[in-house]
CSV table of C-alpha atoms and ligand atoms in Angstrom, one decimal:
chain,number,residue,atom,x,y,z
A,1,MET,CA,112.5,-7.8,227.8
A,2,GLY,CA,110.5,-4.5,227.5
A,3,ALA,CA,109.4,-2.7,230.2
A,4,ARG,CA,105.8,-3.0,229.0
A,5,ASP,CA,105.5,-6.9,228.1
A,6,LEU,CA,102.4,-8.6,229.4
A,7,TYR,CA,102.8,-11.0,232.0
A,8,LEU,CA,99.9,-13.9,233.3
A,9,VAL,CA,99.9,-14.9,236.4
A,10,THR,CA,97.7,-18.1,236.8
A,11,GLY,CA,96.7,-18.9,240.3
A,12,GLY,CA,97.5,-15.0,240.9
A,13,ALA,CA,95.2,-14.7,243.7
A,14,GLY,CA,96.7,-17.5,245.7
A,15,PHE,CA,99.3,-17.1,248.0
A,16,ILE,CA,102.5,-17.5,246.3
A,17,GLY,CA,100.8,-16.0,243.1
A,18,SER,CA,99.4,-12.7,244.8
A,19,HIS,CA,103.0,-11.8,245.7
A,20,ILE,CA,104.5,-12.5,242.4
A,21,VAL,CA,101.7,-9.9,241.0
A,22,GLU,CA,102.4,-7.6,243.3
A,23,ALA,CA,106.2,-7.6,242.5
A,24,LEU,CA,105.3,-7.6,239.0
A,25,VAL,CA,103.1,-4.1,239.7
A,26,ARG,CA,105.5,-2.5,241.7
A,27,ARG,CA,108.0,-3.0,238.7
A,28,GLY,CA,105.4,-1.5,236.7
A,29,GLU,CA,104.7,-4.4,234.4
A,30,ARG,CA,101.2,-5.2,233.1
A,31,VAL,CA,99.8,-8.0,234.8
A,32,ARG,CA,97.0,-10.3,233.9
A,33,VAL,CA,95.8,-13.0,236.5
A,34,LEU,CA,93.7,-16.2,235.7
A,35,ASP,CA,92.1,-17.9,238.7
A,36,ASN,CA,89.2,-20.0,239.2
A,37,LEU,CA,89.0,-18.6,242.9
A,38,ILE,CA,88.6,-22.5,244.1
A,39,THR,CA,91.8,-21.9,246.5
A,40,GLY,CA,92.7,-18.5,245.5
A,41,ARG,CA,90.7,-15.4,247.0
A,42,HIS,CA,89.9,-11.8,246.3
A,43,GLU,CA,91.4,-10.4,248.9
A,44,ASN,CA,94.6,-11.3,247.9
A,45,LEU,CA,94.3,-8.8,245.0
A,46,ALA,CA,92.0,-6.3,246.5
A,47,HIS,CA,95.0,-3.7,246.7
A,48,LEU,CA,95.5,-3.9,243.2
A,49,ILE,CA,92.7,-5.3,241.9
A,50,HIS,CA,92.8,-1.4,239.8
A,51,GLU,CA,96.3,-2.2,238.4
A,52,ILE,CA,95.8,-5.8,237.0
A,53,GLU,CA,93.6,-7.5,234.5
A,54,PHE,CA,91.6,-10.3,236.5
A,55,ILE,CA,90.2,-13.3,234.9
A,56,GLU,CA,88.1,-15.7,236.2
A,57,GLY,CA,88.4,-18.9,234.6
A,58,ASP,CA,90.0,-22.9,234.7
A,59,ILE,CA,93.0,-23.7,233.5
A,60,SER,CA,91.6,-26.8,232.5
A,61,ASP,CA,89.7,-25.4,230.0
A,62,TYR,CA,91.6,-24.6,226.7
A,63,GLU,CA,89.9,-21.6,225.0
A,64,THR,CA,89.5,-19.8,228.4
A,65,THR,CA,93.5,-20.0,229.4
A,66,ARG,CA,94.2,-19.7,225.3
A,67,LYS,CA,92.2,-15.9,225.6
A,68,ALA,CA,93.6,-15.3,229.1
A,69,ILE,CA,97.0,-16.0,227.6
A,70,ASP,CA,97.2,-14.1,224.3
A,71,GLY,CA,99.5,-11.1,223.7
A,72,VAL,CA,101.4,-12.6,226.8
A,73,LYS,CA,105.5,-12.9,226.8
A,74,ILE,CA,105.9,-14.5,230.3
A,75,VAL,CA,103.6,-17.2,232.3
A,76,PHE,CA,104.2,-17.7,236.0
A,77,HIS,CA,102.2,-20.8,236.5
A,78,GLU,CA,101.2,-21.0,240.4
A,79,ALA,CA,97.7,-22.1,239.9
A,80,ALA,CA,97.2,-25.5,241.6
A,81,ILE,CA,95.5,-27.7,244.2
A,82,PRO,CA,98.5,-27.4,246.5
A,83,SER,CA,97.8,-30.1,249.2
A,84,VAL,CA,99.5,-33.3,249.8
A,85,PRO,CA,96.7,-34.8,251.9
A,86,ARG,CA,93.9,-33.1,249.7
A,87,SER,CA,95.6,-35.0,246.7
A,88,VAL,CA,95.3,-38.3,248.8
A,89,ASP,CA,91.5,-37.4,249.8
A,90,GLU,CA,90.7,-36.2,246.2
A,91,PRO,CA,92.8,-37.6,243.7
A,92,LYS,CA,90.9,-37.0,240.3
A,93,LEU,CA,90.7,-33.2,241.8
A,94,ASN,CA,94.0,-33.3,242.1
A,95,HIS,CA,95.2,-34.8,238.5
A,96,GLU,CA,92.8,-32.7,236.7
A,97,ALA,CA,93.9,-29.4,238.3
A,98,ASN,CA,97.5,-30.0,238.4
A,99,ILE,CA,98.2,-32.8,235.6
A,100,ASN,CA,95.4,-31.6,233.2
A,101,GLY,CA,95.8,-27.9,234.0
A,102,THR,CA,99.4,-27.9,233.7
A,103,PHE,CA,99.1,-29.4,230.4
A,104,THR,CA,96.3,-27.2,229.0
A,105,VAL,CA,98.2,-24.2,230.3
A,106,LEU,CA,101.5,-25.3,228.4
A,107,LEU,CA,99.7,-26.3,225.1
A,108,ALA,CA,98.2,-22.7,225.3
A,109,ALA,CA,101.4,-20.9,226.1
A,110,ARG,CA,102.6,-22.9,222.8
A,111,ASP,CA,100.0,-21.9,220.6
A,112,ALA,CA,100.2,-18.1,221.8
A,113,ALA,CA,104.0,-17.9,221.2
A,114,VAL,CA,104.9,-17.5,224.8
A,115,ARG,CA,108.4,-16.6,225.4
A,116,ARG,CA,109.1,-18.0,228.8
A,117,LEU,CA,106.7,-19.9,231.4
A,118,VAL,CA,108.2,-20.4,234.8
A,119,TYR,CA,106.5,-23.4,236.6
A,120,ALA,CA,105.9,-24.0,240.2
A,121,ALA,CA,107.3,-27.5,241.0
A,122,SER,CA,107.2,-29.4,244.2
A,123,SER,CA,110.0,-30.8,246.5
A,124,SER,CA,107.8,-33.3,246.9
A,125,ALA,CA,108.9,-35.0,244.0
A,126,TYR,CA,111.5,-36.4,245.9
A,127,GLY,CA,110.1,-38.7,248.3
A,128,GLU,CA,111.8,-40.1,250.6
A,129,ARG,CA,115.4,-40.9,249.5
A,130,GLY,CA,118.2,-40.0,251.9
A,131,THR,CA,118.0,-37.5,254.3
A,132,GLY,CA,120.2,-35.2,253.4
A,133,ALA,CA,119.8,-32.1,251.2
A,134,LYS,CA,118.0,-32.8,248.0
A,135,LEU,CA,119.9,-32.7,244.7
A,136,GLU,CA,117.9,-32.0,241.3
A,137,ASP,CA,119.8,-34.8,240.1
A,138,GLN,CA,118.1,-37.6,242.5
A,139,LEU,CA,115.7,-39.7,241.2
A,140,PRO,CA,112.2,-38.8,241.7
A,141,SER,CA,110.3,-40.8,244.3
A,142,PRO,CA,106.7,-39.5,244.5
A,143,LEU,CA,104.9,-40.5,247.5
A,144,SER,CA,101.3,-39.0,246.9
A,145,PRO,CA,99.2,-38.1,243.9
A,146,TYR,CA,100.1,-34.5,244.5
A,147,ALA,CA,103.9,-35.3,244.0
A,148,VAL,CA,103.1,-37.3,241.0
A,149,ALA,CA,100.9,-34.7,239.2
A,150,LYS,CA,104.0,-31.7,239.9
A,151,LEU,CA,106.6,-34.0,238.5
A,152,VAL,CA,104.5,-34.8,235.5
A,153,GLY,CA,104.3,-31.2,235.1
A,154,GLU,CA,107.7,-31.1,235.1
A,155,TYR,CA,108.5,-33.6,232.4
A,156,TYR,CA,105.8,-31.5,230.3
A,157,CYS,CA,107.5,-28.4,231.2
A,158,GLN,CA,111.0,-29.9,229.6
A,159,VAL,CA,109.5,-32.1,226.6
A,160,PHE,CA,107.4,-28.3,225.3
A,161,THR,CA,111.0,-26.7,225.5
A,162,ARG,CA,112.9,-29.8,223.7
A,163,VAL,CA,110.0,-30.4,221.2
A,164,TYR,CA,108.5,-27.0,221.0
A,165,GLY,CA,111.2,-24.4,221.8
A,166,LEU,CA,109.3,-23.0,224.5
A,167,GLU,CA,111.3,-21.7,227.2
A,168,THR,CA,110.0,-23.3,230.6
A,169,VAL,CA,111.9,-23.3,234.2
A,170,ALA,CA,110.4,-25.4,236.9
A,171,LEU,CA,111.3,-24.5,240.6
A,172,ARG,CA,111.0,-27.0,242.9
A,173,TYR,CA,109.6,-25.0,246.1
A,174,PHE,CA,110.4,-26.4,249.5
A,175,ASN,CA,107.7,-25.2,252.2
A,176,VAL,CA,106.6,-21.7,251.9
A,177,PHE,CA,105.1,-19.4,253.9
A,178,GLY,CA,104.4,-16.2,254.5
A,179,PRO,CA,101.6,-13.5,254.7
A,180,ARG,CA,97.9,-14.5,252.7
A,181,GLN,CA,98.3,-18.1,253.0
A,182,ASP,CA,95.1,-19.4,254.1
A,183,PRO,CA,95.0,-21.0,257.1
A,184,SER,CA,91.2,-21.9,257.1
A,185,SER,CA,91.1,-25.1,255.3
A,186,PRO,CA,92.4,-28.8,256.9
A,187,TYR,CA,94.8,-29.2,254.2
A,188,SER,CA,96.4,-25.5,255.2
A,189,GLY,CA,100.2,-25.2,255.2
A,190,VAL,CA,101.5,-25.7,258.9
A,191,ILE,CA,103.3,-22.8,259.7
A,192,SER,CA,99.7,-20.9,258.9
A,193,LYS,CA,97.7,-23.1,261.2
A,194,PHE,CA,100.6,-23.0,263.9
A,195,ILE,CA,100.4,-19.0,264.1
A,196,THR,CA,96.5,-18.8,263.7
A,197,ALA,CA,96.0,-21.7,266.7
A,198,LEU,CA,98.5,-19.7,268.6
A,199,LEU,CA,97.0,-16.1,268.2
A,200,SER,CA,93.7,-17.7,269.3
A,201,GLY,CA,95.1,-19.4,272.6
A,202,GLN,CA,94.3,-23.0,271.0
A,203,SER,CA,96.4,-26.1,270.8
A,204,PRO,CA,98.5,-26.3,267.8
A,205,VAL,CA,98.1,-29.9,266.2
A,206,ILE,CA,101.3,-31.9,265.2
A,207,PHE,CA,100.8,-34.9,263.0
A,208,GLY,CA,103.4,-37.5,264.3
A,209,ASP,CA,106.3,-36.9,266.8
A,210,GLY,CA,107.1,-33.2,265.4
A,211,GLU,CA,110.5,-34.6,264.8
A,212,GLN,CA,110.1,-34.6,260.7
A,213,SER,CA,112.0,-32.2,259.4
A,214,ARG,CA,111.3,-29.0,256.7
A,215,ASP,CA,113.5,-26.5,254.6
A,216,PHE,CA,110.9,-23.2,255.2
A,217,THR,CA,111.3,-20.7,253.2
A,218,TYR,CA,109.7,-16.9,253.3
A,219,VAL,CA,107.3,-16.2,250.2
A,220,ALA,CA,109.7,-13.0,249.3
A,221,ASN,CA,112.5,-15.5,248.4
A,222,VAL,CA,110.4,-17.1,246.2
A,223,VAL,CA,109.1,-14.3,244.4
A,224,ASP,CA,112.6,-12.9,244.0
A,225,ALA,CA,113.7,-16.6,242.1
A,226,ASN,CA,110.6,-16.2,239.7
A,227,LEU,CA,111.6,-13.0,238.7
A,228,ARG,CA,115.3,-14.3,238.2
A,229,ALA,CA,113.9,-17.7,236.3
A,230,ALA,CA,112.0,-15.4,233.6
A,231,VAL,CA,115.1,-13.9,232.2
A,232,GLU,CA,118.2,-16.2,233.3
A,233,PRO,CA,119.2,-17.6,229.9
A,234,GLY,CA,120.8,-20.8,232.1
A,235,ALA,CA,117.7,-21.5,233.4
A,236,ILE,CA,116.1,-22.5,230.3
A,237,GLY,CA,114.7,-26.1,230.4
A,238,GLN,CA,116.0,-26.8,233.9
A,239,VAL,CA,114.4,-28.0,237.1
A,240,ILE,CA,115.7,-26.1,240.1
A,241,ASN,CA,115.2,-26.3,244.1
A,242,LEU,CA,114.1,-23.3,245.9
A,243,GLY,CA,114.7,-23.2,249.7
A,244,LEU,CA,116.6,-21.6,252.6
A,245,ASN,CA,119.0,-25.0,252.7
A,246,GLN,CA,118.2,-24.8,256.4
A,247,ARG,CA,116.8,-27.8,258.3
A,248,ILE,CA,114.2,-27.2,261.1
A,249,THR,CA,111.7,-30.0,263.0
A,250,LEU,CA,108.1,-29.3,263.7
A,251,ASN,CA,108.7,-28.9,267.3
A,252,GLN,CA,111.4,-26.5,266.6
A,253,VAL,CA,109.6,-24.1,264.1
A,254,LEU,CA,106.5,-24.3,267.1
A,255,ALA,CA,108.9,-23.2,270.1
A,256,GLU,CA,110.2,-20.4,267.6
A,257,LEU,CA,106.6,-19.2,267.2
A,258,GLN,CA,105.7,-19.7,270.5
A,259,LYS,CA,108.6,-17.2,271.7
A,260,ILE,CA,107.9,-14.7,268.8
A,261,ILE,CA,104.3,-14.8,270.0
A,262,GLY,CA,104.9,-15.0,273.4
A,263,THR,CA,102.8,-18.2,274.2
A,264,ASP,CA,103.3,-21.3,275.9
A,265,LEU,CA,100.5,-23.8,274.7
A,266,THR,CA,101.2,-27.5,274.6
A,267,PRO,CA,100.4,-28.8,271.4
A,268,ARG,CA,98.2,-31.9,270.6
A,269,TYR,CA,100.3,-34.8,268.7
A,270,GLU,CA,98.2,-36.7,266.3
A,271,SER,CA,98.9,-40.1,264.0
A,272,PRO,CA,101.3,-39.2,261.1
A,273,ARG,CA,99.6,-38.3,257.9
A,274,VAL,CA,99.3,-40.5,254.8
A,275,GLY,CA,102.2,-39.4,252.1
A,276,ASP,CA,103.7,-37.3,254.5
A,277,ILE,CA,107.4,-37.2,254.1
A,278,ARG,CA,109.8,-37.1,257.0
A,279,HIS,CA,112.8,-34.7,256.2
A,280,SER,CA,112.9,-32.3,253.2
A,281,LEU,CA,116.1,-30.0,252.9
A,282,ALA,CA,116.9,-28.1,249.8
A,283,ASP,CA,120.5,-28.1,248.0
A,284,ILE,CA,120.6,-24.9,246.2
A,285,THR,CA,123.4,-24.6,244.8
A,286,ARG,CA,122.1,-25.0,241.2
A,287,ALA,CA,119.7,-22.0,242.2
A,288,GLU,CA,122.8,-20.1,243.4
A,289,ARG,CA,124.7,-20.7,240.0
A,290,LEU,CA,122.0,-20.1,237.4
A,291,LEU,CA,119.7,-17.4,238.8
A,292,GLY,CA,121.7,-15.5,241.3
A,293,TYR,CA,119.7,-16.7,243.8
A,294,ARG,CA,120.5,-15.5,247.5
A,295,PRO,CA,117.7,-16.2,249.9
A,296,SER,CA,117.2,-12.9,251.5
A,297,VAL,CA,114.9,-13.3,254.1
A,298,GLY,CA,116.0,-15.9,256.7
A,299,LEU,CA,113.8,-17.9,258.6
A,300,THR,CA,113.1,-16.3,262.1
A,301,GLU,CA,112.8,-12.9,260.3
A,302,GLY,CA,109.9,-14.6,257.7
A,303,LEU,CA,108.4,-15.9,261.0
A,304,ARG,CA,108.4,-12.5,262.4
A,305,TYR,CA,107.0,-11.0,259.4
A,306,THR,CA,104.3,-13.6,258.8
A,307,VAL,CA,103.3,-13.2,262.4
A,308,GLU,CA,103.0,-9.7,262.4
A,309,TRP,CA,100.7,-10.2,258.9
A,310,TYR,CA,98.0,-12.8,260.6
A,311,ARG,CA,98.1,-10.1,264.0
A,312,GLU,CA,96.7,-7.6,261.6
A,313,ASN,CA,94.6,-9.6,259.0
A,314,ARG,CA,93.4,-12.2,261.3
A,315,GLY,CA,89.3,-12.5,261.0
B,401,UD1,C1,104.2,-28.3,251.6
B,401,UD1,C2,103.1,-27.7,250.6
B,401,UD1,C3,103.4,-28.2,249.4
B,401,UD1,C4,104.5,-28.3,248.7
B,401,UD1,C5,105.4,-29.0,249.5
B,401,UD1,C6,106.9,-28.8,249.2
B,401,UD1,C7,101.6,-26.7,251.9
B,401,UD1,C8,100.3,-26.8,252.0
B,401,UD1,N1,102.0,-28.0,251.2
B,401,UD1,O1,103.9,-29.9,251.5
B,401,UD1,O2,102.7,-27.6,248.3
B,401,UD1,O3,104.8,-28.6,247.4
B,401,UD1,O4,105.6,-28.5,250.9
B,401,UD1,O5,107.6,-29.9,250.3
B,401,UD1,O6,102.2,-25.5,251.6
B,401,UD1,N2,101.6,-30.9,259.8
B,401,UD1,C9,100.9,-30.6,261.5
B,401,UD1,N3,100.0,-30.0,261.6
B,401,UD1,C10,99.3,-29.2,260.9
B,401,UD1,C11,99.5,-29.2,259.2
B,401,UD1,C12,100.5,-29.7,259.1
B,401,UD1,O7,102.0,-31.3,262.4
B,401,UD1,O8,98.4,-28.8,261.6
B,401,UD1,C13,102.5,-31.1,259.5
B,401,UD1,C14,102.6,-32.1,258.4
B,401,UD1,O9,102.0,-33.9,258.9
B,401,UD1,C15,103.9,-32.2,257.6
B,401,UD1,C16,104.5,-30.7,258.1
B,401,UD1,O10,103.7,-30.2,259.0
B,401,UD1,O11,104.7,-33.2,258.0
B,401,UD1,C17,103.9,-29.9,256.8
B,401,UD1,O12,102.9,-30.2,256.1
B,401,UD1,P1,102.6,-29.0,255.3
B,401,UD1,O13,102.7,-27.7,255.5
B,401,UD1,O14,100.7,-29.3,254.6
B,401,UD1,O15,103.3,-29.2,254.2
B,401,UD1,P2,103.8,-30.6,253.3
B,401,UD1,O16,103.0,-31.6,253.0
B,401,UD1,O17,105.3,-30.7,253.8
């Protein structure tokens, strides 16, 4: 890969996308962003806006996407409506953004002779099979429209590799957290909601008994894996878990955050969410083997950085 290849980050104004954009800019690459600003925000790229090309547009529109992808070597496809409960409330929106959108990006990438597309897949594809670490070879069992959509995207990636020779890699993100994750919607990621509640002295809400567990992964680890997935030859056509391989319950993560922030607030327990998974833990041996991935930021360290960021940027 030449030093000045052109990269496209779909959803580059979003939480994970903007971190990928930042890493690419830091490395001196040319970066273009395509984002419809539905869940993405201008502020996420404000510090980089003079160093990138920004296109406001929707990935479901072929013409827009084809234009945005022109001359691009590598695509990081992060654009999505990334919420399990939102997909339950708005299944059509989920289908259009996450299935039609991904299909359109793949089609445009094929037509523009892109070399490789790295796709943001989701661990929600696994569903409830077993309580141990999830292995990529396990049969998927999606429990929400969101999980179905993200899984369809994976299948399309694999088929575009086989049928059209477009190199694709699907990274199954487990629960990603970090600076710039938007806490303001009812569909926001739980860590962003916990932190902002605690910082403003409000009781965080826990859906269910709080004994459900997740594999929370700091965003820098995910960025690192994406950059590797863009070049590693062994990753082509593969589905690869991306997590920390560490199980923690919601009650535990809340306790950890209260310790970092210095609060002792009692959470409000509400009914469990429809489509919610009980336990989610990543086996990351495939990522280690195919990508040379080693998560460099641990959970507590990541939580500290994140709290610090919300302290400085709240409001
Ligand atoms: C998350 C991701 C999704 C990703 C999936 C992979 C987000 C917003 N969603 O879904 O994109 O594909 O992981 O596994 O990052 N909860 C509370 N209180 C709250 C909010 C949530 O108790 O205020 C609970 C939920 O019921 C759930 C857990 O926290 O049990 C995590 O929820 P959430 O952060 O929305 O993530 P997932 O649904 O796991």
